[in-house]
mmCIF file of C-alpha atoms in Angstrom:
data_model
loop_
_atom_site.group_PDB
_atom_site.id
_atom_site.type_symbol
_atom_site.label_atom_id
_atom_site.label_comp_id
_atom_site.label_asym_id
_atom_site.label_seq_id
_atom_site.Cartn_x
_atom_site.Cartn_y
_atom_site.Cartn_z
ATOM 1 C CA UNK A 50 1.473 -18.855 32.933
ATOM 2 C CA UNK A 51 0.907 -15.236 33.308
ATOM 3 C CA UNK A 52 -1.578 -13.940 35.840
ATOM 4 C CA UNK A 53 -3.915 -11.413 34.087
ATOM 5 C CA UNK A 54 -4.988 -9.679 37.207
ATOM 6 C CA UNK A 55 -1.294 -9.245 38.391
ATOM 7 C CA UNK A 56 -0.344 -7.910 34.920
ATOM 8 C CA UNK A 57 -3.180 -5.343 34.961
ATOM 9 C CA UNK A 58 -2.374 -4.281 38.564
ATOM 10 C CA UNK A 59 1.373 -4.043 37.842
ATOM 11 C CA UNK A 60 0.813 -2.007 34.608
ATOM 12 C CA UNK A 61 -1.546 0.457 36.328
ATOM 13 C CA UNK A 62 1.020 0.846 39.063
ATOM 14 C CA UNK A 63 2.941 4.172 39.500
ATOM 15 C CA UNK A 64 6.124 2.094 40.090
ATOM 16 C CA UNK A 65 8.347 2.415 36.989
ATOM 17 C CA UNK A 66 10.476 -0.539 37.963
ATOM 18 C CA UNK A 67 7.384 -2.722 38.457
ATOM 19 C CA UNK A 68 6.099 -1.721 35.079
ATOM 20 C CA UNK A 69 9.442 -2.434 33.483
ATOM 21 C CA UNK A 70 9.732 -5.879 35.038
ATOM 22 C CA UNK A 71 6.102 -6.686 34.099
ATOM 23 C CA UNK A 72 6.792 -5.724 30.461
ATOM 24 C CA UNK A 73 10.003 -7.923 30.504
ATOM 25 C CA UNK A 74 7.979 -10.827 31.990
ATOM 26 C CA UNK A 75 5.386 -10.513 29.110
ATOM 27 C CA UNK A 76 8.142 -10.464 26.525
ATOM 28 C CA UNK A 77 9.779 -13.592 27.934
ATOM 29 C CA UNK A 78 6.703 -15.608 28.836
ATOM 30 C CA UNK A 79 3.885 -14.116 26.803
ATOM 31 C CA UNK A 80 2.389 -15.017 23.561
ATOM 32 C CA UNK A 81 -0.321 -13.636 21.271
ATOM 33 C CA UNK A 82 -3.087 -14.481 23.869
ATOM 34 C CA UNK A 83 -1.778 -11.511 26.048
ATOM 35 C CA UNK A 84 -2.543 -9.026 23.233
ATOM 36 C CA UNK A 85 -6.256 -8.438 23.986
ATOM 37 C CA UNK A 86 -5.357 -7.785 27.745
ATOM 38 C CA UNK A 87 -2.837 -5.201 26.670
ATOM 39 C CA UNK A 88 -5.459 -3.596 24.508
ATOM 40 C CA UNK A 89 -7.775 -3.306 27.558
ATOM 41 C CA UNK A 90 -4.994 -1.866 29.797
ATOM 42 C CA UNK A 91 -4.325 0.840 27.192
ATOM 43 C CA UNK A 92 -8.016 1.918 27.439
ATOM 44 C CA UNK A 93 -7.762 2.448 31.165
ATOM 45 C CA UNK A 94 -7.765 6.073 32.057
ATOM 46 C CA UNK A 95 -5.585 5.461 35.112
ATOM 47 C CA UNK A 96 -2.745 4.135 32.956
ATOM 48 C CA UNK A 97 0.298 6.462 33.479
ATOM 49 C CA UNK A 98 2.369 7.717 30.609
ATOM 50 C CA UNK A 99 5.325 5.472 31.381
ATOM 51 C CA UNK A 100 3.274 2.196 31.098
ATOM 52 C CA UNK A 101 1.396 3.555 28.052
ATOM 53 C CA UNK A 102 4.753 4.012 26.212
ATOM 54 C CA UNK A 103 6.111 0.661 27.345
ATOM 55 C CA UNK A 104 2.855 -1.211 26.215
ATOM 56 C CA UNK A 105 2.874 0.583 22.830
ATOM 57 C CA UNK A 106 6.594 -0.199 22.299
ATOM 58 C CA UNK A 107 5.847 -3.921 23.228
ATOM 59 C CA UNK A 108 3.044 -4.087 20.781
ATOM 60 C CA UNK A 109 5.108 -2.406 18.050
ATOM 61 C CA UNK A 110 7.747 -5.155 18.626
ATOM 62 C CA UNK A 111 5.272 -7.998 17.794
ATOM 63 C CA UNK A 112 6.388 -9.735 14.537
ATOM 64 C CA UNK A 113 3.525 -12.305 14.244
ATOM 65 C CA UNK A 114 1.300 -11.614 11.222
ATOM 66 C CA UNK A 115 -1.648 -12.742 13.320
ATOM 67 C CA UNK A 116 -1.340 -9.372 15.210
ATOM 68 C CA UNK A 117 -2.357 -7.240 12.144
ATOM 69 C CA UNK A 118 -6.046 -8.323 12.054
ATOM 70 C CA UNK A 119 -6.210 -8.201 15.861
ATOM 71 C CA UNK A 120 -4.868 -4.551 15.782
ATOM 72 C CA UNK A 121 -7.152 -3.639 12.793
ATOM 73 C CA UNK A 122 -10.190 -4.867 14.589
ATOM 74 C CA UNK A 123 -9.352 -3.152 17.886
ATOM 75 C CA UNK A 124 -8.592 0.151 16.280
ATOM 76 C CA UNK A 125 -11.911 -0.102 14.250
ATOM 77 C CA UNK A 126 -13.833 -0.864 17.555
ATOM 78 C CA UNK A 127 -12.370 2.155 19.421
ATOM 79 C CA UNK A 128 -14.443 4.945 17.829
ATOM 80 C CA UNK A 129 -15.732 5.938 21.299
ATOM 81 C CA UNK A 130 -12.232 5.838 22.829
ATOM 82 C CA UNK A 131 -10.062 8.272 20.648
ATOM 83 C CA UNK A 132 -7.248 8.412 23.143
ATOM 84 C CA UNK A 133 -6.829 4.593 23.039
ATOM 85 C CA UNK A 134 -7.363 4.513 19.337
ATOM 86 C CA UNK A 135 -4.549 6.959 18.804
ATOM 87 C CA UNK A 136 -2.236 4.870 20.966
ATOM 88 C CA UNK A 137 -2.916 1.740 18.889
ATOM 89 C CA UNK A 138 -2.623 3.709 15.603
ATOM 90 C CA UNK A 139 0.808 4.719 16.893
ATOM 91 C CA UNK A 140 1.860 1.074 16.901
ATOM 92 C CA UNK A 141 1.454 0.891 13.204
ATOM 93 C CA UNK A 142 4.104 3.558 12.559
ATOM 94 C CA UNK A 143 6.458 2.389 15.288
ATOM 95 C CA UNK A 144 6.462 -1.155 13.926
ATOM 96 C CA UNK A 145 8.517 -2.481 11.164
ATOM 97 C CA UNK A 146 5.738 -4.946 10.148
ATOM 98 C CA UNK A 147 3.813 -4.466 6.970
ATOM 99 C CA UNK A 148 0.419 -2.920 7.963
ATOM 100 C CA UNK A 149 -0.425 -1.939 4.360
ATOM 101 C CA UNK A 150 -3.738 -3.997 4.572
ATOM 102 C CA UNK A 151 -4.755 -1.327 7.190
ATOM 103 C CA UNK A 152 -4.091 1.653 4.897
ATOM 104 C CA UNK A 153 -7.858 2.069 4.008
ATOM 105 C CA UNK A 154 -8.742 2.274 7.627
ATOM 106 C CA UNK A 155 -5.843 4.562 8.442
ATOM 107 C CA UNK A 156 -6.861 6.824 5.616
ATOM 108 C CA UNK A 157 -10.491 6.962 6.982
ATOM 109 C CA UNK A 158 -9.142 7.813 10.479
ATOM 110 C CA UNK A 159 -6.807 10.489 8.951
ATOM 111 C CA UNK A 160 -9.718 12.384 7.443
ATOM 112 C CA UNK A 161 -12.552 11.605 9.954
ATOM 113 C CA UNK A 162 -10.848 10.972 13.210
ATOM 114 C CA UNK A 163 -10.229 13.261 16.116
ATOM 115 C CA UNK A 164 -7.187 15.519 15.579
ATOM 116 C CA UNK A 165 -4.875 13.305 17.616
ATOM 117 C CA UNK A 166 -6.127 10.149 15.845
ATOM 118 C CA UNK A 167 -5.736 11.842 12.452
ATOM 119 C CA UNK A 168 -2.272 12.925 13.228
ATOM 120 C CA UNK A 169 -1.246 9.376 14.338
ATOM 121 C CA UNK A 170 -2.918 7.849 11.238
ATOM 122 C CA UNK A 171 -1.227 10.272 8.945
ATOM 123 C CA UNK A 172 2.146 9.309 10.355
ATOM 124 C CA UNK A 173 1.329 5.595 10.107
ATOM 125 C CA UNK A 174 0.240 6.125 6.446
ATOM 126 C CA UNK A 175 3.526 7.811 5.651
ATOM 127 C CA UNK A 176 5.436 4.886 7.165
ATOM 128 C CA UNK A 177 3.290 2.197 5.666
ATOM 129 C CA UNK A 178 2.679 3.439 2.297
ATOM 130 C CA UNK A 179 5.970 1.981 1.090
ATOM 131 C CA UNK A 180 4.396 -1.462 1.449
ATOM 132 C CA UNK A 181 1.380 -0.646 -0.806
ATOM 133 C CA UNK A 182 1.100 -1.825 -4.399
ATOM 134 C CA UNK A 183 0.073 0.226 -7.341
ATOM 135 C CA UNK A 184 -3.603 -0.875 -7.223
ATOM 136 C CA UNK A 185 -3.981 0.031 -3.510
ATOM 137 C CA UNK A 186 -2.409 3.332 -3.961
ATOM 138 C CA UNK A 187 -4.926 4.211 -6.668
ATOM 139 C CA UNK A 188 -7.810 2.943 -4.550
ATOM 140 C CA UNK A 189 -6.632 5.134 -1.715
ATOM 141 C CA UNK A 190 -6.292 8.133 -3.896
ATOM 142 C CA UNK A 191 -9.784 7.794 -5.269
ATOM 143 C CA UNK A 192 -11.202 7.121 -1.830
ATOM 144 C CA UNK A 193 -9.649 10.331 -0.507
ATOM 145 C CA UNK A 194 -10.637 12.381 -3.477
ATOM 146 C CA UNK A 195 -14.211 11.259 -3.138
ATOM 147 C CA UNK A 196 -14.468 11.629 0.695
ATOM 148 C CA UNK A 197 -15.700 14.602 2.657
ATOM 149 C CA UNK A 198 -12.462 15.698 4.262
ATOM 150 C CA UNK A 199 -12.939 16.999 7.717
ATOM 151 C CA UNK A 200 -9.275 17.027 8.271
ATOM 152 C CA UNK A 201 -8.296 18.444 4.814
ATOM 153 C CA UNK A 202 -4.785 19.344 5.780
ATOM 154 C CA UNK A 203 -4.046 15.631 6.640
ATOM 155 C CA UNK A 204 -5.840 14.505 3.413
ATOM 156 C CA UNK A 205 -3.621 16.780 1.298
ATOM 157 C CA UNK A 206 -0.490 15.412 2.938
ATOM 158 C CA UNK A 207 -1.643 11.792 2.426
ATOM 159 C CA UNK A 208 -2.523 12.603 -1.192
ATOM 160 C CA UNK A 209 0.918 13.969 -1.675
ATOM 161 C CA UNK A 210 2.434 10.855 -0.153
ATOM 162 C CA UNK A 211 0.411 8.593 -2.416
ATOM 163 C CA UNK A 212 1.464 10.642 -5.524
ATOM 164 C CA UNK A 213 5.114 10.261 -4.457
ATOM 165 C CA UNK A 214 4.644 6.517 -3.940
ATOM 166 C CA UNK A 215 2.997 6.207 -7.299
ATOM 167 C CA UNK A 216 5.717 8.174 -8.971
ATOM 168 C CA UNK A 217 8.346 5.966 -7.329
ATOM 169 C CA UNK A 218 6.650 2.878 -8.644
ATOM 170 C CA UNK A 219 6.441 4.350 -12.263
ATOM 171 C CA UNK A 220 10.154 5.364 -11.989
ATOM 172 C CA UNK A 221 11.050 1.909 -10.922
ATOM 173 C CA UNK A 222 9.293 0.302 -13.878
ATOM 174 C CA UNK A 223 10.940 2.666 -16.331
ATOM 175 C CA UNK A 224 14.354 1.560 -14.993
ATOM 176 C CA UNK A 225 13.611 -2.141 -15.828
ATOM 177 C CA UNK A 226 13.302 -3.981 -19.053
ATOM 178 C CA UNK A 227 10.755 -6.482 -20.169
ATOM 179 C CA UNK A 228 12.646 -9.357 -18.525
ATOM 180 C CA UNK A 229 12.575 -7.889 -15.039
ATOM 181 C CA UNK A 230 11.332 -10.388 -12.485
ATOM 182 C CA UNK A 231 11.170 -8.251 -9.430
ATOM 183 C CA UNK A 232 7.926 -8.480 -7.538
ATOM 184 C CA UNK A 233 6.679 -4.925 -8.602
ATOM 185 C CA UNK A 234 7.196 -5.647 -12.265
ATOM 186 C CA UNK A 235 5.611 -9.207 -12.012
ATOM 187 C CA UNK A 236 2.468 -7.742 -10.515
#
């Protein structure tokens, strides 16, 4: 079993080899129960850039669907910690998992978050929008059009991405006949 105190101490170390070996140990012996600890370490102001990147990469490599609501909740709870929030939003665009259920939160962060959070959220949206269905895209577009847009540049970029995704969906449907059984046409 992994020792939480040792993990925290090792990840807060300046020794890059120790950080690397600790990340390797977590990969080989850890499970989803380690995720909240990694979230806490990411909030620590003493965390060095090397460990921060290694933890973000480790989190982005998680393939367990149970991770999505954990990440969503943690990002939502970090409004007073924009640096840590940005680090976790980054995980959404570095991962290959489908975080489309988080698109409403990411859109909200893109237009209301700090500049760094908004930038990370916009990147995450651009990566995750391909997983969104037609209805979600329409909901996101309406939400953005009706919101006060503190970060209007990001909102404009997101709206353009949504319009592009909707156009791709419409083009896809035009290429198929009535007997198409692909998931998009069945919806």
